[in-house]
């Protein structure tokens, strides 16, 4: 279902309570799409993303971000990317 939604929507947010399998589902999706997951739960990754969030969401390739709430400025950057002319496929 997620892959079908990704074909229709530029951004998806997977929300739910702790320990129900959100990260596991994201990892399976990453394998299916041959993409990496940017894990903002990792302090080193979080620091890099926080330093330059635009680097991680620009372009047209699918981007999979886990624990995005640790870098809330990502949401502003994603919105700005989606508002760019000709964009709208950032994920």
JSON list of C-alpha atoms in Angstrom, two decimals:
[
{"chain": "A", "resi": 1, "resn": "UNK", "atom": "CA", "xyz": [0.00, 0.00, 0.00]},
{"chain": "A", "resi": 2, "resn": "UNK", "atom": "CA", "xyz": [2.85, 2.42, 0.79]},
{"chain": "A", "resi": 3, "resn": "UNK", "atom": "CA", "xyz": [4.43, 1.97, -2.62]},
{"chain": "A", "resi": 4, "resn": "UNK", "atom": "CA", "xyz": [1.08, 2.69, -4.28]},
{"chain": "A", "resi": 5, "resn": "UNK", "atom": "CA", "xyz": [0.65, 5.85, -2.19]},
{"chain": "A", "resi": 6, "resn": "UNK", "atom": "CA", "xyz": [4.18, 6.99, -3.04]},
{"chain": "A", "resi": 7, "resn": "UNK", "atom": "CA", "xyz": [3.19, 6.87, -6.71]},
{"chain": "A", "resi": 8, "resn": "UNK", "atom": "CA", "xyz": [0.33, 9.28, -5.95]},
{"chain": "A", "resi": 9, "resn": "UNK", "atom": "CA", "xyz": [1.67, 11.59, -3.23]},
{"chain": "A", "resi": 10, "resn": "UNK", "atom": "CA", "xyz": [4.93, 13.53, -2.95]},
{"chain": "A", "resi": 11, "resn": "UNK", "atom": "CA", "xyz": [5.16, 13.14, 0.85]},
{"chain": "A", "resi": 12, "resn": "UNK", "atom": "CA", "xyz": [3.91, 10.51, 3.26]},
{"chain": "A", "resi": 13, "resn": "UNK", "atom": "CA", "xyz": [4.09, 10.54, 7.05]},
{"chain": "A", "resi": 14, "resn": "UNK", "atom": "CA", "xyz": [3.84, 7.28, 8.90]},
{"chain": "A", "resi": 15, "resn": "UNK", "atom": "CA", "xyz": [2.57, 7.97, 12.40]},
{"chain": "A", "resi": 16, "resn": "UNK", "atom": "CA", "xyz": [1.67, 5.65, 15.24]},
{"chain": "A", "resi": 17, "resn": "UNK", "atom": "CA", "xyz": [2.44, 4.59, 18.79]},
{"chain": "A", "resi": 18, "resn": "UNK", "atom": "CA", "xyz": [5.83, 3.31, 19.87]},
{"chain": "A", "resi": 19, "resn": "UNK", "atom": "CA", "xyz": [6.94, -0.22, 19.01]},
{"chain": "A", "resi": 20, "resn": "UNK", "atom": "CA", "xyz": [4.24, -1.06, 16.48]},
{"chain": "A", "resi": 21, "resn": "UNK", "atom": "CA", "xyz": [6.64, -1.55, 13.55]},
{"chain": "A", "resi": 22, "resn": "UNK", "atom": "CA", "xyz": [6.91, 1.84, 11.82]},
{"chain": "A", "resi": 23, "resn": "UNK", "atom": "CA", "xyz": [10.70, 1.62, 11.51]},
{"chain": "A", "resi": 24, "resn": "UNK", "atom": "CA", "xyz": [10.50, -2.01, 10.42]},
{"chain": "A", "resi": 25, "resn": "UNK", "atom": "CA", "xyz": [7.97, -1.11, 7.74]},
{"chain": "A", "resi": 26, "resn": "UNK", "atom": "CA", "xyz": [10.19, 1.76, 6.59]},
{"chain": "A", "resi": 27, "resn": "UNK", "atom": "CA", "xyz": [13.20, -0.58, 6.41]},
{"chain": "A", "resi": 28, "resn": "UNK", "atom": "CA", "xyz": [11.21, -3.04, 4.28]},
{"chain": "A", "resi": 29, "resn": "UNK", "atom": "CA", "xyz": [10.12, -0.23, 1.99]},
{"chain": "A", "resi": 30, "resn": "UNK", "atom": "CA", "xyz": [13.74, 0.90, 1.70]},
{"chain": "A", "resi": 31, "resn": "UNK", "atom": "CA", "xyz": [14.77, -2.61, 0.64]},
{"chain": "A", "resi": 32, "resn": "UNK", "atom": "CA", "xyz": [11.97, -2.77, -1.93]},
{"chain": "A", "resi": 33, "resn": "UNK", "atom": "CA", "xyz": [12.92, 0.63, -3.36]},
{"chain": "A", "resi": 34, "resn": "UNK", "atom": "CA", "xyz": [16.68, 0.05, -3.07]},
{"chain": "A", "resi": 35, "resn": "UNK", "atom": "CA", "xyz": [17.00, 3.20, -0.95]},
{"chain": "A", "resi": 36, "resn": "UNK", "atom": "CA", "xyz": [18.66, 3.96, 2.38]},
{"chain": "A", "resi": 37, "resn": "UNK", "atom": "CA", "xyz": [16.85, 5.15, 5.48]},
{"chain": "A", "resi": 38, "resn": "UNK", "atom": "CA", "xyz": [18.11, 8.36, 7.08]},
{"chain": "A", "resi": 39, "resn": "UNK", "atom": "CA", "xyz": [17.82, 7.51, 10.78]},
{"chain": "A", "resi": 40, "resn": "UNK", "atom": "CA", "xyz": [17.58, 10.72, 12.81]},
{"chain": "A", "resi": 41, "resn": "UNK", "atom": "CA", "xyz": [17.52, 8.68, 16.02]},
{"chain": "A", "resi": 42, "resn": "UNK", "atom": "CA", "xyz": [21.28, 8.24, 15.53]},
{"chain": "A", "resi": 43, "resn": "UNK", "atom": "CA", "xyz": [23.02, 11.27, 17.09]},
{"chain": "A", "resi": 44, "resn": "UNK", "atom": "CA", "xyz": [25.69, 11.55, 14.39]},
{"chain": "A", "resi": 45, "resn": "UNK", "atom": "CA", "xyz": [23.15, 11.33, 11.57]},
{"chain": "A", "resi": 46, "resn": "UNK", "atom": "CA", "xyz": [20.90, 13.80, 13.37]},
{"chain": "A", "resi": 47, "resn": "UNK", "atom": "CA", "xyz": [23.75, 16.32, 13.61]},
{"chain": "A", "resi": 48, "resn": "UNK", "atom": "CA", "xyz": [24.52, 16.04, 9.90]},
{"chain": "A", "resi": 49, "resn": "UNK", "atom": "CA", "xyz": [20.85, 16.40, 8.93]},
{"chain": "A", "resi": 50, "resn": "UNK", "atom": "CA", "xyz": [20.37, 19.34, 11.28]},
{"chain": "A", "resi": 51, "resn": "UNK", "atom": "CA", "xyz": [23.44, 21.06, 9.79]},
{"chain": "A", "resi": 52, "resn": "UNK", "atom": "CA", "xyz": [22.10, 20.90, 6.21]},
{"chain": "A", "resi": 53, "resn": "UNK", "atom": "CA", "xyz": [18.54, 19.53, 6.04]},
{"chain": "A", "resi": 54, "resn": "UNK", "atom": "CA", "xyz": [18.06, 20.69, 2.45]},
{"chain": "A", "resi": 55, "resn": "UNK", "atom": "CA", "xyz": [20.77, 18.31, 1.29]},
{"chain": "A", "resi": 56, "resn": "UNK", "atom": "CA", "xyz": [18.62, 15.36, 2.32]},
{"chain": "A", "resi": 57, "resn": "UNK", "atom": "CA", "xyz": [15.31, 16.33, 0.74]},
{"chain": "A", "resi": 58, "resn": "UNK", "atom": "CA", "xyz": [16.18, 18.09, -2.51]},
{"chain": "A", "resi": 59, "resn": "UNK", "atom": "CA", "xyz": [15.60, 16.47, -5.86]},
{"chain": "A", "resi": 60, "resn": "UNK", "atom": "CA", "xyz": [13.17, 13.92, -7.17]},
{"chain": "A", "resi": 61, "resn": "UNK", "atom": "CA", "xyz": [14.45, 10.68, -5.63]},
{"chain": "A", "resi": 62, "resn": "UNK", "atom": "CA", "xyz": [12.50, 9.03, -2.84]},
{"chain": "A", "resi": 63, "resn": "UNK", "atom": "CA", "xyz": [13.89, 9.96, 0.59]},
{"chain": "A", "resi": 64, "resn": "UNK", "atom": "CA", "xyz": [13.07, 7.81, 3.60]},
{"chain": "A", "resi": 65, "resn": "UNK", "atom": "CA", "xyz": [13.54, 9.49, 6.98]},
{"chain": "A", "resi": 66, "resn": "UNK", "atom": "CA", "xyz": [13.04, 7.72, 10.30]},
{"chain": "A", "resi": 67, "resn": "UNK", "atom": "CA", "xyz": [12.53, 9.64, 13.55]},
{"chain": "A", "resi": 68, "resn": "UNK", "atom": "CA", "xyz": [12.17, 12.97, 11.71]},
{"chain": "A", "resi": 69, "resn": "UNK", "atom": "CA", "xyz": [10.76, 14.57, 14.90]},
{"chain": "A", "resi": 70, "resn": "UNK", "atom": "CA", "xyz": [14.35, 14.86, 16.19]},
{"chain": "A", "resi": 71, "resn": "UNK", "atom": "CA", "xyz": [15.04, 17.40, 13.42]},
{"chain": "A", "resi": 72, "resn": "UNK", "atom": "CA", "xyz": [11.80, 19.39, 13.17]},
{"chain": "A", "resi": 73, "resn": "UNK", "atom": "CA", "xyz": [13.31, 21.89, 10.73]},
{"chain": "A", "resi": 74, "resn": "UNK", "atom": "CA", "xyz": [13.16, 19.07, 8.16]},
{"chain": "A", "resi": 75, "resn": "UNK", "atom": "CA", "xyz": [9.43, 19.72, 7.81]},
{"chain": "A", "resi": 76, "resn": "UNK", "atom": "CA", "xyz": [10.05, 23.34, 6.80]},
{"chain": "A", "resi": 77, "resn": "UNK", "atom": "CA", "xyz": [12.66, 22.29, 4.26]},
{"chain": "A", "resi": 78, "resn": "UNK", "atom": "CA", "xyz": [10.37, 19.61, 2.81]},
{"chain": "A", "resi": 79, "resn": "UNK", "atom": "CA", "xyz": [7.57, 22.15, 2.43]},
{"chain": "A", "resi": 80, "resn": "UNK", "atom": "CA", "xyz": [9.92, 24.61, 0.73]},
{"chain": "A", "resi": 81, "resn": "UNK", "atom": "CA", "xyz": [11.11, 21.87, -1.64]},
{"chain": "A", "resi": 82, "resn": "UNK", "atom": "CA", "xyz": [7.54, 20.98, -2.54]},
{"chain": "A", "resi": 83, "resn": "UNK", "atom": "CA", "xyz": [6.79, 24.63, -3.27]},
{"chain": "A", "resi": 84, "resn": "UNK", "atom": "CA", "xyz": [9.60, 24.87, -5.84]},
{"chain": "A", "resi": 85, "resn": "UNK", "atom": "CA", "xyz": [8.39, 25.16, -9.46]},
{"chain": "A", "resi": 86, "resn": "UNK", "atom": "CA", "xyz": [8.56, 21.80, -11.16]},
{"chain": "A", "resi": 87, "resn": "UNK", "atom": "CA", "xyz": [9.04, 19.93, -7.91]},
{"chain": "A", "resi": 88, "resn": "UNK", "atom": "CA", "xyz": [6.39, 18.22, -5.88]},
{"chain": "A", "resi": 89, "resn": "UNK", "atom": "CA", "xyz": [7.95, 14.79, -6.08]},
{"chain": "A", "resi": 90, "resn": "UNK", "atom": "CA", "xyz": [10.24, 15.15, -3.05]},
{"chain": "A", "resi": 91, "resn": "UNK", "atom": "CA", "xyz": [9.56, 12.40, -0.53]}
]
